[in-house]
Amino acid sequence: MTSSVNRNAEAIRKYGLFIDGKEVPTDRLMECMNPFTGEPWAMVADAEEADVDRAVAAARSAFDEGPWHSLTATQRGALLRRLGDIIKRDAEELARIESTDNGKLYRETFGQWQYIAEHFYYFAGMADKLQGDVVASDRPNFFIYTRREPLGVVAAITPWNSPGLLLTYKLAPGLAAGCTFVVKPSEHASVSTIELGKRIKEAGFPDGVYNVITGQGRIGAALVKHPGIDKVAFTGATETGKAIAASAAQNLTRVSLELGGKSPNVVFADADLDVAANGAIAGIFGASGQTCMAGSRLLVEESVHDALLEKIVALSRKIRLGDPISSDTEMGPMANVPQFNKVLEYLDVAARDGAVVASGGAADSENGGLFIEPTILTNVTNDMRIAREEVFGPILSVIKFRNEAEAIALANDTRFGLAAAVWTQNIHRGHRVAHQLRAGTVWINAYRVVSFAAPFGGYKESGIGRENGLDGIREYTETKSVYVEMTGEPRDPFKLG
């Protein structure tokens, strides 16, 4: 299939807003830069607060009174299945669009968009499985039951690293539950979110169910504080998540926040070091380190520290940097200039604090642009900034430990708690340590594996709430209790019950 994306910017695409099932043109536009070429390849709308009002009104109308309001859960499931089919059909084009927008490897974005279709199939099947309960009443004259009802209008605010997948974490369960959406993607990667709107329209979803407003951060702030929003679902930096929670609290708007991480990858001496080395490389250099669950801290039992370090340094030096669209490329550029500069600043900070570069350690001069070498740092202690703060780039900090108790203490000594991994051939130790790690996802002898069926989210400052699985869809519902009086006899108006 020939992609319609023109990566040489010979014909720059222009996108308006997507509101109430229609593309809304505007003269206010922002450039989208291809991080590999450094050239603009598309332009998207730079929305104003009045556009936020229009998008929220469309979503509110669809939820309260439109055709969406009257659909059964089974009918919603059918629409989700149809959307999954369309996404699977167009996965190649959507992947090329996303890789052009944020520099992520095409082979990864293509795999993600194929898997996104599976998310919609999964939640299509769950749409009419959301059941209430019959409550064992303590009052013989009352029948009590509960209903799970859709929460309402959701503001989904998504990041630039995996815009399609991380939107799907919110959109698939939310639509299955019966909610409507206003989406604010990152200004650094908006195009795939707009393109998804066209597929949602083709699938037959009623107008107003899915709306997209693009623009700078002020637009996201206006959306969060809007009184017409019932829930904010956000993925991004922890400090931004805190600001969103504070703003949403003014209207008591519900929030789910999937935030940052400083995830430990714990390798014991009895681990298969070749397997663990591959896992460490995948955990930090996959997506160029630009992932919230990156295994940025490698905790290694001191007796195998040198042997494992030798293996991961050798593997890191073989990583091929280049055009993210090429099938030969193994690591792409930073997604945007601010992130590129941030990662370089952290390399300077690490050097000042005493970390030693074992491999990499600088911008990549051969490829130029926004590339940073896959970097491994040794002589790192857990109190250094490089070990405490989220870098969101290809920097691995290697830290020694002496025994299991110290490994657990070091792993948990962080304000984050998104993910962690344990590498050992001792099944007892694997489970024992996994149970003691304070993280929302723990892998044993694996890293960076997710499923639409398993809840995903963080402990501590890594977030609030869960995405995916049964826990994920419940985040988009309210529970209502219904009391039915059984006798029809008059009651004492001054007596409770």
Tab-separated table of C-alpha atoms in Angstrom:
chain	number	residue	atom	x	y	z
A	1	MET	CA	0.000	0.000	0.000
A	2	THR	CA	1.358	3.410	-0.901
A	3	SER	CA	1.101	5.886	1.959
A	4	SER	CA	-0.633	9.173	1.359
A	5	VAL	CA	1.784	10.825	3.806
A	6	ASN	CA	4.213	13.071	1.949
A	7	ARG	CA	7.300	12.962	4.120
A	8	ASN	CA	9.164	15.410	1.881
A	9	ALA	CA	6.584	18.096	2.655
A	10	GLU	CA	5.902	18.728	-1.030
A	11	ALA	CA	2.215	19.053	-0.188
A	12	ILE	CA	1.526	19.964	3.420
A	13	ARG	CA	-1.721	18.581	4.792
A	14	LYS	CA	-4.094	20.945	6.563
A	15	TYR	CA	-6.537	19.855	9.240
A	16	GLY	CA	-9.337	21.748	10.905
A	17	LEU	CA	-11.044	20.832	14.144
A	18	PHE	CA	-13.358	17.808	14.288
A	19	ILE	CA	-16.615	18.796	15.988
A	20	ASP	CA	-20.070	17.203	15.791
A	21	GLY	CA	-19.038	14.800	13.041
A	22	LYS	CA	-17.594	17.479	10.738
A	23	GLU	CA	-14.204	18.970	10.015
A	24	VAL	CA	-14.351	22.619	11.019
A	25	PRO	CA	-11.878	24.781	9.040
A	26	THR	CA	-10.026	27.649	10.691
A	27	ASP	CA	-7.433	30.226	9.705
A	28	ARG	CA	-5.532	29.667	12.956
A	29	LEU	CA	-3.059	26.870	12.180
A	30	MET	CA	0.046	25.314	13.760
A	31	GLU	CA	2.868	23.517	11.962
A	32	CYS	CA	3.499	19.834	12.634
A	33	MET	CA	7.212	19.047	12.358
A	34	ASN	CA	8.580	15.722	11.178
A	35	PRO	CA	11.271	15.057	13.835
A	36	PHE	CA	13.359	13.002	11.413
A	37	THR	CA	13.565	15.556	8.596
A	38	GLY	CA	13.092	18.680	10.726
A	39	GLU	CA	10.558	19.939	8.184
A	40	PRO	CA	6.841	20.720	8.529
A	41	TRP	CA	4.629	18.074	6.978
A	42	ALA	CA	1.141	19.058	8.165
A	43	MET	CA	-0.787	21.890	9.778
A	44	VAL	CA	-3.496	21.559	12.423
A	45	ALA	CA	-5.955	24.005	13.923
A	46	ASP	CA	-4.903	26.204	16.830
A	47	ALA	CA	-8.202	26.270	18.697
A	48	GLU	CA	-9.671	29.022	20.851
A	49	GLU	CA	-11.781	28.708	24.001
A	50	ALA	CA	-14.959	29.230	21.974
A	51	ASP	CA	-14.077	26.028	20.102
A	52	VAL	CA	-13.911	24.198	23.425
A	53	ASP	CA	-17.452	25.355	24.184
A	54	ARG	CA	-18.665	24.129	20.792
A	55	ALA	CA	-17.031	20.728	21.163
A	56	VAL	CA	-18.336	20.199	24.699
A	57	ALA	CA	-21.833	21.268	23.610
A	58	ALA	CA	-21.752	18.718	20.757
A	59	ALA	CA	-20.628	15.935	23.090
A	60	ARG	CA	-23.217	16.935	25.700
A	61	SER	CA	-26.027	16.985	23.149
A	62	ALA	CA	-25.029	13.549	21.828
A	63	PHE	CA	-24.948	12.148	25.346
A	64	ASP	CA	-28.150	13.711	26.642
A	65	GLU	CA	-30.528	13.582	23.700
A	66	GLY	CA	-29.021	12.418	20.408
A	67	PRO	CA	-29.142	9.007	18.700
A	68	TRP	CA	-26.223	7.830	20.849
A	69	HIS	CA	-28.387	8.329	23.929
A	70	SER	CA	-30.988	5.869	22.665
A	71	LEU	CA	-28.669	3.079	21.490
A	72	THR	CA	-28.601	-0.150	23.443
A	73	ALA	CA	-25.316	-1.449	24.800
A	74	THR	CA	-25.396	-4.213	22.183
A	75	GLN	CA	-25.754	-1.621	19.425
A	76	ARG	CA	-22.792	0.320	20.823
A	77	GLY	CA	-20.787	-2.905	20.738
A	78	ALA	CA	-21.620	-3.406	17.077
A	79	LEU	CA	-20.300	0.079	16.261
A	80	LEU	CA	-17.090	-0.616	18.163
A	81	ARG	CA	-16.551	-3.844	16.229
A	82	ARG	CA	-17.073	-2.008	12.948
A	83	LEU	CA	-14.563	0.640	14.021
A	84	GLY	CA	-12.058	-2.102	14.860
A	85	ASP	CA	-12.425	-3.488	11.334
A	86	ILE	CA	-11.820	-0.059	9.782
A	87	ILE	CA	-8.757	0.569	11.949
A	88	LYS	CA	-7.305	-2.815	11.025
A	89	ARG	CA	-7.921	-2.010	7.345
A	90	ASP	CA	-6.154	1.373	7.660
A	91	ALA	CA	-3.460	0.422	10.184
A	92	GLU	CA	-0.646	0.959	7.700
A	93	GLU	CA	-1.692	4.496	6.808
A	94	LEU	CA	-2.427	5.468	10.410
A	95	ALA	CA	0.961	4.109	11.477
A	96	ARG	CA	2.825	6.058	8.801
A	97	ILE	CA	0.995	9.217	9.818
A	98	GLU	CA	1.926	8.729	13.463
A	99	SER	CA	5.569	7.873	12.750
A	100	THR	CA	5.869	10.941	10.555
A	101	ASP	CA	4.363	13.072	13.323
A	102	ASN	CA	6.378	11.857	16.324
A	103	GLY	CA	9.371	9.901	15.004
A	104	LYS	CA	8.433	6.559	16.552
A	105	LEU	CA	9.461	3.478	14.589
A	106	TYR	CA	6.949	2.553	11.913
A	107	ARG	CA	7.235	-1.110	12.817
A	108	GLU	CA	6.122	-0.200	16.358
A	109	THR	CA	3.302	2.166	15.356
A	110	PHE	CA	2.035	-0.355	12.803
A	111	GLY	CA	1.967	-3.037	15.481
A	112	GLN	CA	0.199	-0.630	17.827
A	113	TRP	CA	-2.531	0.281	15.342
A	114	GLN	CA	-3.165	-3.386	14.587
A	115	TYR	CA	-3.450	-3.999	18.321
A	116	ILE	CA	-5.688	-0.941	18.748
A	117	ALA	CA	-8.278	-2.753	16.639
A	118	GLU	CA	-8.152	-5.602	19.151
A	119	HIS	CA	-8.898	-3.126	21.958
A	120	PHE	CA	-12.095	-2.109	20.212
A	121	TYR	CA	-13.100	-5.724	19.647
A	122	TYR	CA	-12.512	-6.511	23.326
A	123	PHE	CA	-14.576	-3.603	24.632
A	124	ALA	CA	-17.238	-4.204	21.964
A	125	GLY	CA	-17.817	-7.538	23.639
A	126	MET	CA	-17.859	-5.941	27.072
A	127	ALA	CA	-20.370	-3.202	26.202
A	128	ASP	CA	-23.430	-5.307	27.065
A	129	LYS	CA	-21.742	-7.185	29.918
A	130	LEU	CA	-21.791	-4.217	32.317
A	131	GLN	CA	-24.254	-5.529	34.835
A	132	GLY	CA	-25.541	-4.278	38.141
A	133	ASP	CA	-26.332	-6.412	41.152
A	134	VAL	CA	-29.366	-7.464	43.128
A	135	VAL	CA	-28.707	-6.372	46.702
A	136	ALA	CA	-29.723	-8.596	49.617
A	137	SER	CA	-32.052	-6.135	51.306
A	138	ASP	CA	-32.263	-5.817	55.061
A	139	ARG	CA	-35.850	-4.579	54.613
A	140	PRO	CA	-38.411	-7.223	53.604
A	141	ASN	CA	-40.644	-4.715	51.844
A	142	PHE	CA	-37.919	-3.480	49.451
A	143	PHE	CA	-36.313	-4.959	46.370
A	144	ILE	CA	-32.931	-3.261	45.763
A	145	TYR	CA	-30.769	-3.410	42.669
A	146	THR	CA	-27.917	-1.406	41.133
A	147	ARG	CA	-27.273	-0.120	37.639
A	148	ARG	CA	-23.983	0.845	35.991
A	149	GLU	CA	-24.646	3.946	33.911
A	150	PRO	CA	-22.308	5.963	31.652
A	151	LEU	CA	-20.510	8.787	33.396
A	152	GLY	CA	-21.146	11.419	30.726
A	153	VAL	CA	-18.877	13.700	28.674
A	154	VAL	CA	-15.192	12.798	28.897
A	155	ALA	CA	-12.263	15.114	28.202
A	156	ALA	CA	-9.397	12.902	26.979
A	157	ILE	CA	-6.014	14.649	27.019
A	158	THR	CA	-3.305	12.596	25.357
A	159	PRO	CA	0.497	12.764	24.932
A	160	TRP	CA	2.743	12.779	21.887
A	161	ASN	CA	4.620	9.502	22.388
A	162	SER	CA	1.828	7.015	21.529
A	163	PRO	CA	-1.190	9.190	20.723
A	164	GLY	CA	-3.319	6.494	19.092
A	165	LEU	CA	-2.755	3.744	21.642
A	166	LEU	CA	-3.044	5.949	24.721
A	167	LEU	CA	-6.232	7.528	23.380
A	168	THR	CA	-7.636	4.042	22.784
A	169	TYR	CA	-6.999	3.166	26.447
A	170	LYS	CA	-9.627	5.817	27.201
A	171	LEU	CA	-11.842	5.805	24.137
A	172	ALA	CA	-12.605	2.088	23.758
A	173	PRO	CA	-13.894	1.517	27.318
A	174	GLY	CA	-15.527	4.938	27.461
A	175	LEU	CA	-17.513	4.410	24.266
A	176	ALA	CA	-18.443	0.894	25.346
A	177	ALA	CA	-19.812	2.346	28.591
A	178	GLY	CA	-21.851	4.927	26.649
A	179	CYS	CA	-19.821	8.114	27.216
A	180	THR	CA	-19.053	10.809	24.645
A	181	PHE	CA	-15.662	12.444	24.112
A	182	VAL	CA	-13.830	15.691	23.523
A	183	VAL	CA	-10.176	14.865	22.785
A	184	LYS	CA	-7.260	17.268	23.148
A	185	PRO	CA	-4.123	15.624	21.687
A	186	SER	CA	-0.627	16.972	22.231
A	187	GLU	CA	0.264	19.875	19.954
A	188	HIS	CA	3.374	17.835	19.046
A	189	ALA	CA	1.393	14.888	17.605
A	190	SER	CA	-2.223	15.586	16.692
A	191	VAL	CA	-2.807	14.215	13.220
A	192	SER	CA	-3.605	10.552	13.930
A	193	THR	CA	-6.241	11.663	16.462
A	194	ILE	CA	-7.976	13.759	13.808
A	195	GLU	CA	-7.699	10.968	11.242
A	196	LEU	CA	-9.321	8.594	13.729
A	197	GLY	CA	-12.364	10.881	13.722
A	198	LYS	CA	-12.896	10.156	10.036
A	199	ARG	CA	-12.898	6.420	10.770
A	200	ILE	CA	-15.333	6.858	13.645
A	201	LYS	CA	-17.645	8.748	11.302
A	202	GLU	CA	-17.318	5.992	8.671
A	203	ALA	CA	-18.127	3.341	11.274
A	204	GLY	CA	-21.520	4.963	11.827
A	205	PHE	CA	-21.120	6.599	15.229
A	206	PRO	CA	-23.595	9.463	15.688
A	207	ASP	CA	-22.302	13.010	15.315
A	208	GLY	CA	-21.001	14.548	18.516
A	209	VAL	CA	-19.838	11.308	20.106
A	210	TYR	CA	-16.199	12.015	19.198
A	211	ASN	CA	-14.803	15.542	18.939
A	212	VAL	CA	-11.199	16.753	18.554
A	213	ILE	CA	-9.827	20.159	19.471
A	214	THR	CA	-6.160	20.796	18.701
A	215	GLY	CA	-4.035	23.601	20.054
A	216	GLN	CA	-1.660	24.734	22.762
A	217	GLY	CA	-1.802	23.897	26.449
A	218	ARG	CA	-4.264	26.683	27.237
A	219	ILE	CA	-6.927	24.770	25.320
A	220	GLY	CA	-6.404	21.682	27.453
A	221	ALA	CA	-6.658	23.868	30.561
A	222	ALA	CA	-9.948	25.370	29.331
A	223	LEU	CA	-11.299	21.886	28.666
A	224	VAL	CA	-10.382	20.591	32.138
A	225	LYS	CA	-12.176	23.411	33.941
A	226	HIS	CA	-15.244	23.374	31.671
A	227	PRO	CA	-18.444	22.790	33.676
A	228	GLY	CA	-19.840	20.549	30.905
A	229	ILE	CA	-17.147	17.902	31.458
A	230	ASP	CA	-17.950	14.945	33.719
A	231	LYS	CA	-14.536	13.256	33.677
A	232	VAL	CA	-10.975	14.071	32.638
A	233	ALA	CA	-8.821	11.171	31.442
A	234	PHE	CA	-5.193	12.270	31.120
A	235	THR	CA	-1.899	10.644	30.200
A	236	GLY	CA	1.265	12.676	30.610
A	237	ALA	CA	3.743	14.194	33.033
A	238	THR	CA	3.122	13.988	36.770
A	239	GLU	CA	3.337	17.728	37.375
A	240	THR	CA	0.778	18.368	34.631
A	241	GLY	CA	-1.436	15.669	36.128
A	242	LYS	CA	-1.334	17.407	39.512
A	243	ALA	CA	-2.395	20.693	37.909
A	244	ILE	CA	-5.241	18.951	36.079
A	245	ALA	CA	-6.455	17.291	39.283
A	246	ALA	CA	-6.443	20.637	41.100
A	247	SER	CA	-8.351	22.378	38.306
A	248	ALA	CA	-10.869	19.563	37.875
A	249	ALA	CA	-11.541	19.592	41.619
A	250	GLN	CA	-13.119	23.055	41.308
A	251	ASN	CA	-16.109	21.392	39.608
A	252	LEU	CA	-15.658	18.042	41.391
A	253	THR	CA	-14.950	16.579	37.951
A	254	ARG	CA	-13.728	13.005	38.160
A	255	VAL	CA	-10.218	12.268	36.951
A	256	SER	CA	-8.125	9.320	35.921
A	257	LEU	CA	-4.436	10.101	35.576
A	258	GLU	CA	-1.785	7.886	33.981
A	259	LEU	CA	1.424	9.716	34.834
A	260	GLY	CA	5.191	9.352	34.949
A	261	GLY	CA	7.517	6.605	36.024
A	262	LYS	CA	11.042	5.782	37.105
A	263	SER	CA	10.620	2.071	36.784
A	264	PRO	CA	13.107	-0.420	38.254
A	265	ASN	CA	14.338	-3.402	36.272
A	266	VAL	CA	15.701	-5.725	38.994
A	267	VAL	CA	18.212	-8.395	37.930
A	268	PHE	CA	19.285	-11.075	40.403
A	269	ALA	CA	22.464	-13.130	40.097
A	270	ASP	CA	20.549	-16.282	39.219
A	271	ALA	CA	18.863	-14.677	36.189
A	272	ASP	CA	19.601	-15.715	32.618
A	273	LEU	CA	21.838	-12.734	31.852
A	274	ASP	CA	21.416	-12.926	28.075
A	275	VAL	CA	17.630	-12.782	28.438
A	276	ALA	CA	17.861	-10.057	31.076
A	277	ALA	CA	20.199	-7.995	28.886
A	278	ASN	CA	17.704	-8.101	26.013
A	279	GLY	CA	14.941	-7.126	28.441
A	280	ALA	CA	16.944	-4.195	29.758
A	281	ILE	CA	17.603	-2.944	26.230
A	282	ALA	CA	13.944	-3.270	25.221
A	283	GLY	CA	12.816	-1.659	28.453
A	284	ILE	CA	14.764	1.567	27.983
A	285	PHE	CA	15.595	1.957	24.287
A	286	GLY	CA	12.235	0.848	22.872
A	287	ALA	CA	10.448	3.993	21.631
A	288	SER	CA	13.745	5.842	22.226
A	289	GLY	CA	12.981	5.779	25.930
A	290	GLN	CA	9.941	7.979	25.376
A	291	THR	CA	7.479	5.855	27.284
A	292	CYS	CA	6.036	6.233	30.770
A	293	MET	CA	6.897	2.646	31.706
A	294	ALA	CA	10.526	2.805	30.495
A	295	GLY	CA	12.831	0.663	32.636
A	296	SER	CA	15.145	3.578	33.293
A	297	ARG	CA	16.703	2.163	36.488
A	298	LEU	CA	18.557	-1.140	36.082
A	299	LEU	CA	19.158	-2.596	39.548
A	300	VAL	CA	21.776	-5.356	39.344
A	301	GLU	CA	23.053	-7.735	42.019
A	302	GLU	CA	26.690	-6.758	42.464
A	303	SER	CA	28.121	-10.232	41.772
A	304	VAL	CA	26.865	-10.100	38.159
A	305	HIS	CA	27.038	-6.323	37.645
A	306	ASP	CA	30.125	-6.309	35.443
A	307	ALA	CA	29.034	-9.294	33.348
A	308	LEU	CA	25.578	-7.838	32.679
A	309	LEU	CA	26.962	-4.370	32.003
A	310	GLU	CA	29.297	-5.803	29.360
A	311	LYS	CA	26.371	-7.476	27.620
A	312	ILE	CA	24.060	-4.451	27.570
A	313	VAL	CA	26.827	-2.083	26.450
A	314	ALA	CA	27.626	-4.410	23.548
A	315	LEU	CA	23.937	-4.605	22.580
A	316	SER	CA	23.435	-0.844	22.858
A	317	ARG	CA	26.296	-0.139	20.478
A	318	LYS	CA	24.617	-2.271	17.812
A	319	ILE	CA	21.336	-0.323	17.849
A	320	ARG	CA	20.698	1.205	14.431
A	321	LEU	CA	19.486	4.812	14.465
A	322	GLY	CA	17.817	6.359	11.427
A	323	ASP	CA	14.634	6.997	9.501
A	324	PRO	CA	11.761	5.687	11.663
A	325	ILE	CA	9.883	4.566	8.545
A	326	SER	CA	12.738	2.240	7.493
A	327	SER	CA	12.407	-1.401	8.519
A	328	ASP	CA	16.139	-1.472	9.368
A	329	THR	CA	15.916	1.286	11.994
A	330	GLU	CA	15.882	0.199	15.634
A	331	MET	CA	15.686	3.607	17.337
A	332	GLY	CA	14.275	6.863	16.062
A	333	PRO	CA	14.792	10.490	17.095
A	334	MET	CA	13.379	12.414	20.008
A	335	ALA	CA	9.835	13.422	19.127
A	336	ASN	CA	10.353	17.186	19.358
A	337	VAL	CA	12.934	19.867	20.095
A	338	PRO	CA	11.939	20.535	23.735
A	339	GLN	CA	12.296	16.832	24.565
A	340	PHE	CA	15.656	16.627	22.769
A	341	ASN	CA	16.976	19.550	24.804
A	342	LYS	CA	15.585	18.134	28.052
A	343	VAL	CA	17.397	14.810	27.589
A	344	LEU	CA	20.705	16.555	26.844
A	345	GLU	CA	20.292	18.638	30.003
A	346	TYR	CA	19.860	15.461	32.046
A	347	LEU	CA	23.097	14.083	30.607
A	348	ASP	CA	24.873	17.187	31.893
A	349	VAL	CA	23.194	16.838	35.296
A	350	ALA	CA	24.219	13.177	35.556
A	351	ALA	CA	27.853	14.000	34.735
A	352	ARG	CA	27.969	16.744	37.393
A	353	ASP	CA	26.528	14.327	39.967
A	354	GLY	CA	29.234	11.738	39.283
A	355	ALA	CA	27.626	9.252	36.907
A	356	VAL	CA	29.999	7.627	34.426
A	357	VAL	CA	29.127	7.056	30.760
A	358	ALA	CA	29.641	3.422	29.781
A	359	SER	CA	28.132	3.884	26.316
A	360	GLY	CA	26.637	6.758	24.315
A	361	GLY	CA	26.233	9.951	26.291
A	362	ALA	CA	25.685	12.588	23.594
A	363	ALA	CA	23.634	13.743	20.645
A	364	ASP	CA	24.212	11.480	17.657
A	365	SER	CA	26.441	13.356	15.226
A	366	GLU	CA	26.127	10.825	12.401
A	367	ASN	CA	22.347	11.053	12.046
A	368	GLY	CA	22.045	14.664	13.219
A	369	GLY	CA	18.648	16.152	13.864
A	370	LEU	CA	17.006	15.117	17.126
A	371	PHE	CA	18.892	11.859	17.684
A	372	ILE	CA	20.530	10.983	20.996
A	373	GLU	CA	22.829	8.008	21.374
A	374	PRO	CA	21.559	5.038	23.394
A	375	THR	CA	23.201	5.871	26.722
A	376	ILE	CA	24.203	3.673	29.663
A	377	LEU	CA	25.381	5.300	32.902
A	378	THR	CA	27.238	3.536	35.709
A	379	ASN	CA	28.390	4.684	39.154
A	380	VAL	CA	24.799	5.842	39.707
A	381	THR	CA	23.330	6.005	43.183
A	382	ASN	CA	19.625	6.109	43.875
A	383	ASP	CA	19.779	9.632	45.319
A	384	MET	CA	21.062	11.223	42.088
A	385	ARG	CA	18.629	13.299	40.020
A	386	ILE	CA	19.168	10.986	37.054
A	387	ALA	CA	17.782	8.149	39.219
A	388	ARG	CA	14.938	10.146	40.760
A	389	GLU	CA	13.403	12.189	37.929
A	390	GLU	CA	11.682	11.032	34.747
A	391	VAL	CA	13.924	11.741	31.763
A	392	PHE	CA	11.753	10.265	28.995
A	393	GLY	CA	14.705	9.487	26.783
A	394	PRO	CA	17.289	6.773	25.966
A	395	ILE	CA	19.269	6.929	29.226
A	396	LEU	CA	19.725	3.850	31.423
A	397	SER	CA	21.004	4.249	34.986
A	398	VAL	CA	22.722	1.119	36.362
A	399	ILE	CA	22.646	0.719	40.160
A	400	LYS	CA	24.177	-2.091	42.231
A	401	PHE	CA	22.517	-3.944	45.106
A	402	ARG	CA	23.841	-6.571	47.554
A	403	ASN	CA	20.817	-8.677	48.443
A	404	GLU	CA	17.085	-9.098	47.963
A	405	ALA	CA	16.085	-6.778	50.787
A	406	GLU	CA	18.233	-3.964	49.409
A	407	ALA	CA	16.917	-4.545	45.884
A	408	ILE	CA	13.323	-4.138	47.081
A	409	ALA	CA	14.207	-1.054	49.126
A	410	LEU	CA	15.967	0.613	46.181
A	411	ALA	CA	13.192	-0.299	43.752
A	412	ASN	CA	10.541	1.237	46.028
A	413	ASP	CA	12.630	4.299	46.921
A	414	THR	CA	10.946	6.557	44.366
A	415	ARG	CA	7.922	8.829	44.240
A	416	PHE	CA	6.735	6.869	41.201
A	417	GLY	CA	5.124	3.439	40.950
A	418	LEU	CA	4.041	2.687	37.405
A	419	ALA	CA	5.957	-0.440	36.438
A	420	ALA	CA	8.757	-2.777	37.512
A	421	ALA	CA	10.375	-6.054	36.510
A	422	VAL	CA	12.121	-8.940	38.258
A	423	TRP	CA	14.647	-11.179	36.520
A	424	THR	CA	15.342	-14.483	38.265
A	425	GLN	CA	15.136	-18.214	37.625
A	426	ASN	CA	13.887	-18.786	41.177
A	427	ILE	CA	10.095	-18.956	40.935
A	428	HIS	CA	9.681	-18.338	44.670
A	429	ARG	CA	11.808	-15.198	44.555
A	430	GLY	CA	10.054	-13.938	41.432
A	431	HIS	CA	6.619	-13.954	43.052
A	432	ARG	CA	7.937	-12.878	46.467
A	433	VAL	CA	9.647	-9.787	45.089
A	434	ALA	CA	6.824	-8.957	42.664
A	435	HIS	CA	4.394	-8.864	45.589
A	436	GLN	CA	6.595	-6.396	47.479
A	437	LEU	CA	7.219	-3.948	44.636
A	438	ARG	CA	5.029	-0.842	44.825
A	439	ALA	CA	4.041	-0.620	41.162
A	440	GLY	CA	0.857	-1.016	39.160
A	441	THR	CA	2.412	-3.484	36.692
A	442	VAL	CA	5.177	-5.984	37.477
A	443	TRP	CA	6.758	-8.335	34.954
A	444	ILE	CA	8.718	-11.465	35.841
A	445	ASN	CA	11.410	-12.253	33.239
A	446	ALA	CA	9.843	-9.848	30.731
A	447	TYR	CA	9.413	-6.119	30.147
A	448	ARG	CA	7.105	-3.703	28.328
A	449	VAL	CA	4.225	-6.108	27.699
A	450	VAL	CA	0.638	-4.848	27.947
A	451	SER	CA	-2.816	-6.278	27.307
A	452	PHE	CA	-6.243	-4.737	26.755
A	453	ALA	CA	-7.553	-7.269	29.300
A	454	ALA	CA	-5.205	-6.317	32.166
A	455	PRO	CA	-5.565	-3.117	34.224
A	456	PHE	CA	-2.796	-0.549	33.726
A	457	GLY	CA	-1.996	2.359	36.013
A	458	GLY	CA	0.253	3.525	38.783
A	459	TYR	CA	0.876	3.692	42.500
A	460	LYS	CA	1.968	6.883	44.266
A	461	GLU	CA	2.684	9.796	41.891
A	462	SER	CA	2.317	7.586	38.822
A	463	GLY	CA	-1.410	8.194	38.754
A	464	ILE	CA	-4.976	7.661	39.834
A	465	GLY	CA	-7.289	4.980	38.431
A	466	ARG	CA	-6.770	2.178	35.941
A	467	GLU	CA	-7.061	1.763	32.177
A	468	ASN	CA	-7.903	-1.437	30.265
A	469	GLY	CA	-9.728	-4.522	31.421
A	470	LEU	CA	-12.830	-4.581	33.589
A	471	ASP	CA	-11.322	-1.984	35.936
A	472	GLY	CA	-10.837	0.318	32.941
A	473	ILE	CA	-14.460	0.317	31.779
A	474	ARG	CA	-15.720	0.837	35.334
A	475	GLU	CA	-13.825	4.148	35.377
A	476	TYR	CA	-16.427	5.423	32.861
A	477	THR	CA	-19.532	4.440	34.806
A	478	GLU	CA	-21.597	5.587	37.772
A	479	THR	CA	-23.319	3.137	40.117
A	480	LYS	CA	-26.975	3.855	40.837
A	481	SER	CA	-28.973	2.116	43.580
A	482	VAL	CA	-32.692	1.580	42.915
A	483	TYR	CA	-35.130	0.791	45.772
A	484	VAL	CA	-38.504	-0.723	44.843
A	485	GLU	CA	-41.225	-0.784	47.537
A	486	MET	CA	-42.966	-4.158	47.287
A	487	THR	CA	-46.221	-3.885	49.240
A	488	GLY	CA	-47.818	-0.698	47.945
A	489	GLU	CA	-49.042	0.083	51.475
A	490	PRO	CA	-48.878	3.584	52.983
A	491	ARG	CA	-45.746	4.260	55.052
A	492	ASP	CA	-45.128	6.363	58.112
A	493	PRO	CA	-43.766	9.556	56.502
A	494	PHE	CA	-41.588	10.219	59.560
A	495	LYS	CA	-39.940	6.812	59.704
A	496	LEU	CA	-36.861	5.964	57.664
A	497	GLY	CA	-37.216	2.747	55.706
